[in-house]
Amino acid sequence: MKLRITIRLVIIIGVVVLLLVGCNSRSNDRLLAQVGTSRLWESDLRQMLPKDRRAISVGELQSTVNRWVEHQLLFQEAMRRDLTEDKIYKQQLRKIREELIISRLRETIISDSFPDDQTLKAYYARTPTLWVTQTPEVRGWFWQSTDEKEITSLWRQTRTDLAPTGGVEFDWMPVSRLGPLTQDLLRLSPGFFTQPERWGNRWFFVQLADRRAAGVVKPFGEVREEVQLHYLIDRRDAKIDSLTASIRRRLIDKNQFSIADLSDLAYQDRSKSYLNSPSTSPKPAVSPSPKPESMDGEAIEELFRDMEKSERKGK
């Protein structure tokens, strides 16, 4: 009897402790929404937002919360209807789980130490096709304004100045990224200016510093970060190939590995056989090339995107 009372007492104390810990962990948090038993806290919302955001409006925040609420309403209704017992759902869930676990494995199979420049230059020399320009590229300076008269006056003053100042320098980029100035930049010689052009709700002009054609191998110093990224990916893939080969050999030794002859299945009716349909299995994602760390470069890209959007709205 005393033992039962002691056990119950321990359980009650444990529950109280958990409740107190839970309350303390949320004491500095703010509840933003609740749907049934699900709650959205301010800390949860912050994790849902893009990490590289500069600013976000109240409207965008409200839209994010509204999407969460709608998601929870539908999810809880699906749970109420016992749709989690659906066989197809369980199969898909198992596949997603397997892919996530494999992705985690891939992340762990990466060299702890970064390669030195000598190793990277050797890799760069072995893989020249990776660093070739795909389209004509330009670099230079640009001036922009929302006032046509202001930009025209600035253009007249700047193009006659022997040492123009005040322009924003941009590094190598596809010439098509400069919208309506593309054709002028393909014709101009380095040092010359384009005519002022309207792009969306802004006016701007460019002084061309240099231009290079498609098919030119970029210098190592310019693409070093990309070279390092590709090198690490190749190293990881080589390690994964070595790992799978080792696992395969181990299973063969235990008589636990075999692949059946599929030649007889290849002659099934093509309209019915799933073997003739394109594969839909997800492929491992290749990490994107790192973006320049320069805030100026990001600001330039953001400005160009704004001009493209405003131009589309104007049409």
Short mmCIF file of C-alpha atoms in Angstrom, two decimals:
data_model
loop_
_atom_site.label_atom_id
_atom_site.label_comp_id
_atom_site.label_asym_id
_atom_site.label_seq_id
_atom_site.Cartn_x
_atom_site.Cartn_y
_atom_site.Cartn_z
CA MET A 1 0.00 0.00 0.00
CA LYS A 2 2.79 2.39 0.94
CA LEU A 3 4.57 1.52 -2.33
CA ARG A 4 1.50 2.46 -4.40
CA ILE A 5 1.14 5.77 -2.56
CA THR A 6 4.84 6.51 -3.11
CA ILE A 7 4.60 5.75 -6.84
CA ARG A 8 1.53 7.98 -7.21
CA LEU A 9 3.30 10.74 -5.31
CA VAL A 10 6.33 10.51 -7.61
CA ILE A 11 4.10 10.66 -10.71
CA ILE A 12 2.21 13.71 -9.39
CA ILE A 13 5.45 15.51 -8.53
CA GLY A 14 6.84 14.70 -12.01
CA VAL A 15 3.76 16.11 -13.75
CA VAL A 16 3.91 19.29 -11.64
CA VAL A 17 7.61 19.73 -12.46
CA LEU A 18 6.95 19.31 -16.19
CA LEU A 19 4.13 21.85 -16.07
CA LEU A 20 6.32 24.32 -14.21
CA VAL A 21 9.19 23.83 -16.67
CA GLY A 22 6.79 24.26 -19.58
CA CYS A 23 5.38 27.46 -18.11
CA ASN A 24 8.85 28.86 -17.40
CA SER A 25 10.10 28.04 -20.93
CA ARG A 26 7.22 30.08 -22.39
CA SER A 27 7.20 32.82 -19.76
CA ASN A 28 8.98 35.27 -22.07
CA ASP A 29 7.12 34.11 -25.19
CA ARG A 30 3.89 35.45 -26.66
CA LEU A 31 0.98 33.33 -27.86
CA LEU A 32 0.03 34.51 -31.36
CA ALA A 33 -2.63 31.97 -32.36
CA GLN A 34 -4.34 28.82 -31.16
CA VAL A 35 -6.20 26.15 -33.13
CA GLY A 36 -7.52 23.39 -30.92
CA THR A 37 -4.58 22.04 -28.94
CA SER A 38 -1.98 23.58 -31.29
CA ARG A 39 -0.41 26.90 -30.37
CA LEU A 40 1.71 29.30 -32.39
CA TRP A 41 4.17 31.24 -30.23
CA GLU A 42 6.19 34.26 -31.27
CA SER A 43 9.42 32.21 -31.15
CA ASP A 44 7.82 29.66 -33.53
CA LEU A 45 6.86 32.41 -35.98
CA ARG A 46 10.41 33.78 -35.98
CA GLN A 47 11.73 30.35 -36.95
CA MET A 48 9.24 30.17 -39.83
CA LEU A 49 10.45 33.45 -41.36
CA PRO A 50 13.38 33.59 -43.83
CA LYS A 51 16.69 33.98 -42.01
CA ASP A 52 18.13 36.36 -44.63
CA ARG A 53 15.18 38.79 -44.54
CA ARG A 54 15.96 42.50 -44.14
CA ALA A 55 12.48 43.66 -43.14
CA ILE A 56 8.97 42.27 -43.19
CA SER A 57 5.63 44.08 -43.16
CA VAL A 58 2.73 43.54 -40.79
CA GLY A 59 0.71 42.22 -43.73
CA GLU A 60 3.32 39.55 -44.50
CA LEU A 61 3.44 38.53 -40.84
CA GLN A 62 -0.35 38.24 -40.73
CA SER A 63 -0.34 36.16 -43.93
CA THR A 64 2.20 33.77 -42.39
CA VAL A 65 0.03 33.37 -39.28
CA ASN A 66 -3.09 32.88 -41.42
CA ARG A 67 -1.36 30.13 -43.43
CA TRP A 68 -0.38 28.40 -40.18
CA VAL A 69 -3.98 28.60 -38.93
CA GLU A 70 -5.37 27.17 -42.19
CA HIS A 71 -2.77 24.38 -42.12
CA GLN A 72 -3.73 23.45 -38.57
CA LEU A 73 -7.46 23.51 -39.31
CA LEU A 74 -7.04 21.10 -42.22
CA PHE A 75 -4.52 18.90 -40.40
CA GLN A 76 -6.70 18.52 -37.32
CA GLU A 77 -9.74 17.73 -39.47
CA ALA A 78 -7.70 15.04 -41.25
CA MET A 79 -6.71 13.63 -37.86
CA ARG A 80 -10.36 13.68 -36.73
CA ARG A 81 -11.28 11.60 -39.81
CA ASP A 82 -8.52 9.05 -39.01
CA LEU A 83 -6.80 9.64 -42.36
CA THR A 84 -3.46 8.84 -40.74
CA GLU A 85 -4.36 5.17 -41.08
CA ASP A 86 -4.43 5.41 -44.86
CA LYS A 87 -1.96 2.89 -46.37
CA ILE A 88 -0.78 5.23 -49.16
CA TYR A 89 -0.16 7.99 -46.60
CA LYS A 90 1.97 5.65 -44.49
CA GLN A 91 4.02 4.61 -47.52
CA GLN A 92 4.66 8.24 -48.51
CA LEU A 93 5.52 9.15 -44.93
CA ARG A 94 8.02 6.30 -44.76
CA LYS A 95 9.68 7.46 -48.01
CA ILE A 96 9.91 11.05 -46.75
CA ARG A 97 11.43 9.84 -43.49
CA GLU A 98 13.99 7.73 -45.37
CA GLU A 99 14.97 10.68 -47.60
CA LEU A 100 15.38 12.98 -44.61
CA ILE A 101 17.58 10.45 -42.81
CA ILE A 102 19.69 9.90 -45.95
CA SER A 103 20.05 13.69 -46.35
CA ARG A 104 21.28 13.88 -42.78
CA LEU A 105 23.80 11.13 -43.52
CA ARG A 106 25.06 13.05 -46.55
CA GLU A 107 25.58 16.14 -44.38
CA THR A 108 27.72 14.17 -41.95
CA ILE A 109 29.95 12.75 -44.70
CA ILE A 110 31.89 15.95 -45.29
CA SER A 111 35.57 16.60 -44.69
CA ASP A 112 36.20 18.55 -41.50
CA SER A 113 39.13 20.46 -42.99
CA PHE A 114 38.91 22.82 -45.98
CA PRO A 115 41.33 22.33 -48.90
CA ASP A 116 44.22 24.72 -49.45
CA ASP A 117 44.63 26.88 -52.56
CA GLN A 118 47.03 24.44 -54.20
CA THR A 119 44.44 21.64 -54.01
CA LEU A 120 41.69 23.93 -55.27
CA LYS A 121 43.77 25.21 -58.20
CA ALA A 122 44.52 21.63 -59.24
CA TYR A 123 40.79 20.83 -59.12
CA TYR A 124 40.04 24.08 -61.02
CA ALA A 125 42.48 23.05 -63.76
CA ARG A 126 40.89 19.57 -64.05
CA THR A 127 37.35 20.94 -64.40
CA PRO A 128 37.53 23.96 -66.77
CA THR A 129 34.01 23.48 -68.17
CA LEU A 130 32.51 24.30 -64.75
CA TRP A 131 33.90 27.83 -64.79
CA VAL A 132 33.00 28.88 -68.33
CA THR A 133 30.74 31.91 -68.83
CA GLN A 134 27.37 30.77 -70.16
CA THR A 135 26.31 34.15 -71.58
CA PRO A 136 28.05 37.47 -72.32
CA GLU A 137 28.92 39.24 -69.06
CA VAL A 138 29.68 42.85 -68.18
CA ARG A 139 30.91 44.88 -65.24
CA GLY A 140 30.93 48.63 -64.63
CA TRP A 141 29.06 51.40 -62.80
CA PHE A 142 25.45 52.51 -62.87
CA TRP A 143 23.51 55.63 -61.87
CA GLN A 144 19.76 55.56 -61.18
CA SER A 145 16.92 57.88 -60.20
CA THR A 146 13.12 57.98 -60.25
CA ASP A 147 13.28 61.48 -61.81
CA GLU A 148 13.89 61.58 -65.57
CA LYS A 149 15.17 65.18 -65.54
CA GLU A 150 17.57 64.42 -62.70
CA ILE A 151 19.04 61.35 -64.41
CA THR A 152 19.34 63.18 -67.76
CA SER A 153 21.23 66.04 -66.12
CA LEU A 154 23.42 63.59 -64.24
CA TRP A 155 24.12 61.66 -67.47
CA ARG A 156 25.20 64.83 -69.32
CA GLN A 157 27.48 65.89 -66.48
CA THR A 158 28.98 62.43 -65.85
CA ARG A 159 29.78 61.43 -69.44
CA THR A 160 31.81 64.63 -69.98
CA ASP A 161 33.69 64.31 -66.67
CA LEU A 162 37.17 62.82 -67.04
CA ALA A 163 36.84 61.05 -63.66
CA PRO A 164 33.15 60.36 -63.07
CA THR A 165 32.17 59.67 -59.46
CA GLY A 166 29.01 58.69 -57.62
CA GLY A 167 28.14 55.62 -59.64
CA VAL A 168 27.50 52.25 -58.01
CA GLU A 169 30.05 49.64 -59.09
CA PHE A 170 28.78 46.18 -60.04
CA ASP A 171 30.89 43.10 -60.62
CA TRP A 172 30.63 40.59 -63.48
CA MET A 173 27.05 39.63 -64.25
CA PRO A 174 25.11 38.37 -67.30
CA VAL A 175 24.39 41.36 -69.51
CA SER A 176 20.72 40.32 -69.71
CA ARG A 177 20.40 41.23 -66.01
CA LEU A 178 20.58 44.89 -67.01
CA GLY A 179 17.21 44.81 -68.76
CA PRO A 180 16.68 47.50 -71.43
CA LEU A 181 20.40 48.38 -71.52
CA THR A 182 21.39 44.92 -72.75
CA GLN A 183 21.69 45.77 -76.46
CA ASP A 184 23.62 49.01 -75.80
CA LEU A 185 26.10 47.20 -73.56
CA LEU A 186 26.71 44.54 -76.21
CA ARG A 187 27.66 47.27 -78.71
CA LEU A 188 29.62 49.67 -76.50
CA SER A 189 33.37 49.69 -76.00
CA PRO A 190 34.76 49.73 -72.43
CA GLY A 191 34.67 53.21 -70.92
CA PHE A 192 31.59 54.42 -72.81
CA PHE A 193 28.13 55.20 -71.41
CA THR A 194 24.70 53.94 -72.36
CA GLN A 195 21.81 56.31 -72.97
CA PRO A 196 19.46 56.86 -69.99
CA GLU A 197 16.68 54.27 -70.12
CA ARG A 198 13.53 53.73 -68.11
CA TRP A 199 13.29 50.42 -66.27
CA GLY A 200 10.08 49.97 -64.32
CA ASN A 201 9.60 53.11 -62.21
CA ARG A 202 13.27 54.18 -62.40
CA TRP A 203 15.65 55.74 -64.90
CA PHE A 204 19.27 54.70 -65.09
CA PHE A 205 22.39 54.54 -67.24
CA VAL A 206 25.62 52.53 -67.14
CA GLN A 207 29.29 53.09 -67.84
CA LEU A 208 30.82 49.89 -69.19
CA ALA A 209 34.11 48.88 -67.56
CA ASP A 210 34.65 45.58 -69.36
CA ARG A 211 32.83 42.87 -71.29
CA ARG A 212 33.58 39.21 -71.93
CA ALA A 213 31.92 36.76 -74.28
CA ALA A 214 30.28 33.44 -73.53
CA GLY A 215 32.68 30.50 -73.35
CA VAL A 216 35.43 32.33 -71.46
CA VAL A 217 36.94 30.50 -68.46
CA LYS A 218 36.63 32.72 -65.39
CA PRO A 219 39.85 33.40 -63.42
CA PHE A 220 40.45 31.24 -60.35
CA GLY A 221 40.38 34.21 -57.98
CA GLU A 222 36.91 35.15 -59.16
CA VAL A 223 35.37 31.70 -58.66
CA ARG A 224 37.42 30.41 -55.72
CA GLU A 225 34.37 30.01 -53.46
CA GLU A 226 32.51 28.07 -56.16
CA VAL A 227 35.57 25.87 -56.78
CA GLN A 228 35.74 25.05 -53.07
CA LEU A 229 32.02 24.25 -52.96
CA HIS A 230 32.17 21.92 -55.97
CA TYR A 231 35.32 20.28 -54.63
CA LEU A 232 33.67 19.53 -51.28
CA ILE A 233 30.56 18.16 -53.00
CA ASP A 234 32.68 15.88 -55.18
CA ARG A 235 34.62 14.72 -52.11
CA ARG A 236 31.37 13.99 -50.29
CA ASP A 237 29.95 12.07 -53.27
CA ALA A 238 33.15 10.04 -53.57
CA LYS A 239 32.93 9.17 -49.87
CA ILE A 240 29.28 8.15 -50.28
CA ASP A 241 30.19 5.92 -53.25
CA SER A 242 32.93 4.32 -51.17
CA LEU A 243 30.53 3.86 -48.26
CA THR A 244 27.80 2.23 -50.37
CA ALA A 245 30.36 -0.09 -52.00
CA SER A 246 31.61 -1.14 -48.56
CA ILE A 247 28.08 -1.78 -47.28
CA ARG A 248 27.25 -3.75 -50.44
CA ARG A 249 30.30 -5.99 -49.98
CA ARG A 250 29.40 -6.60 -46.34
CA LEU A 251 25.84 -7.61 -47.22
CA ILE A 252 27.04 -9.86 -50.05
CA ASP A 253 29.29 -11.67 -47.59
CA LYS A 254 26.22 -12.27 -45.40
CA ASN A 255 24.10 -13.38 -48.41
CA GLN A 256 21.77 -10.45 -47.79
CA PHE A 257 22.20 -8.60 -51.07
CA SER A 258 20.77 -9.45 -54.50
CA ILE A 259 19.23 -7.77 -57.55
CA ALA A 260 16.84 -9.80 -59.68
CA ASP A 261 17.01 -10.05 -63.47
CA LEU A 262 14.39 -7.59 -64.77
CA SER A 263 14.60 -8.45 -68.49
CA ASP A 264 11.29 -10.34 -68.47
CA LEU A 265 9.45 -7.31 -67.02
CA ALA A 266 10.69 -5.04 -69.78
CA TYR A 267 8.33 -6.68 -72.28
CA GLN A 268 5.15 -5.81 -70.39
CA ASP A 269 2.48 -3.65 -71.99
CA ARG A 270 4.07 -0.18 -72.07
CA SER A 271 0.75 1.53 -71.39
CA LYS A 272 0.44 -0.35 -68.09
CA SER A 273 3.99 -0.98 -66.95
CA TYR A 274 5.31 1.48 -64.38
CA LEU A 275 8.83 0.52 -65.43
CA ASN A 276 8.49 2.64 -68.57
CA SER A 277 7.36 5.76 -66.73
CA PRO A 278 9.97 8.38 -65.82
CA SER A 279 11.40 8.05 -62.35
CA THR A 280 9.89 10.35 -59.75
CA SER A 281 12.25 9.47 -56.94
CA PRO A 282 13.80 12.61 -55.42
CA LYS A 283 17.42 13.31 -56.22
CA PRO A 284 19.90 14.67 -53.71
CA ALA A 285 19.98 18.44 -53.85
CA VAL A 286 23.20 20.14 -54.99
CA SER A 287 24.09 23.06 -52.82
CA PRO A 288 23.74 26.36 -54.68
CA SER A 289 26.77 28.42 -55.43
CA PRO A 290 27.46 30.75 -52.55
CA LYS A 291 26.23 34.31 -53.03
CA PRO A 292 28.69 37.19 -52.79
CA GLU A 293 29.07 38.40 -49.22
CA SER A 294 29.21 42.03 -50.35
CA MET A 295 26.14 43.91 -49.17
CA ASP A 296 26.54 46.21 -52.15
CA GLY A 297 26.15 43.23 -54.47
CA GLU A 298 22.98 42.12 -52.70
CA ALA A 299 21.59 45.64 -52.79
CA ILE A 300 22.27 45.83 -56.53
CA GLU A 301 20.50 42.52 -57.15
CA GLU A 302 17.54 43.64 -55.05
CA LEU A 303 17.34 46.90 -56.97
CA PHE A 304 17.35 45.09 -60.31
CA ARG A 305 14.63 42.71 -59.10
CA ASP A 306 12.52 45.67 -58.03
CA MET A 307 12.91 47.29 -61.43
CA GLU A 308 11.96 44.04 -63.18
CA LYS A 309 8.84 43.70 -61.00
CA SER A 310 7.76 47.29 -61.53
CA GLU A 311 8.32 46.93 -65.28
CA ARG A 312 6.05 43.86 -65.38
CA LYS A 313 3.40 45.71 -63.37
CA GLY A 314 3.59 48.63 -65.79
CA LYS A 315 2.86 46.29 -68.71
#
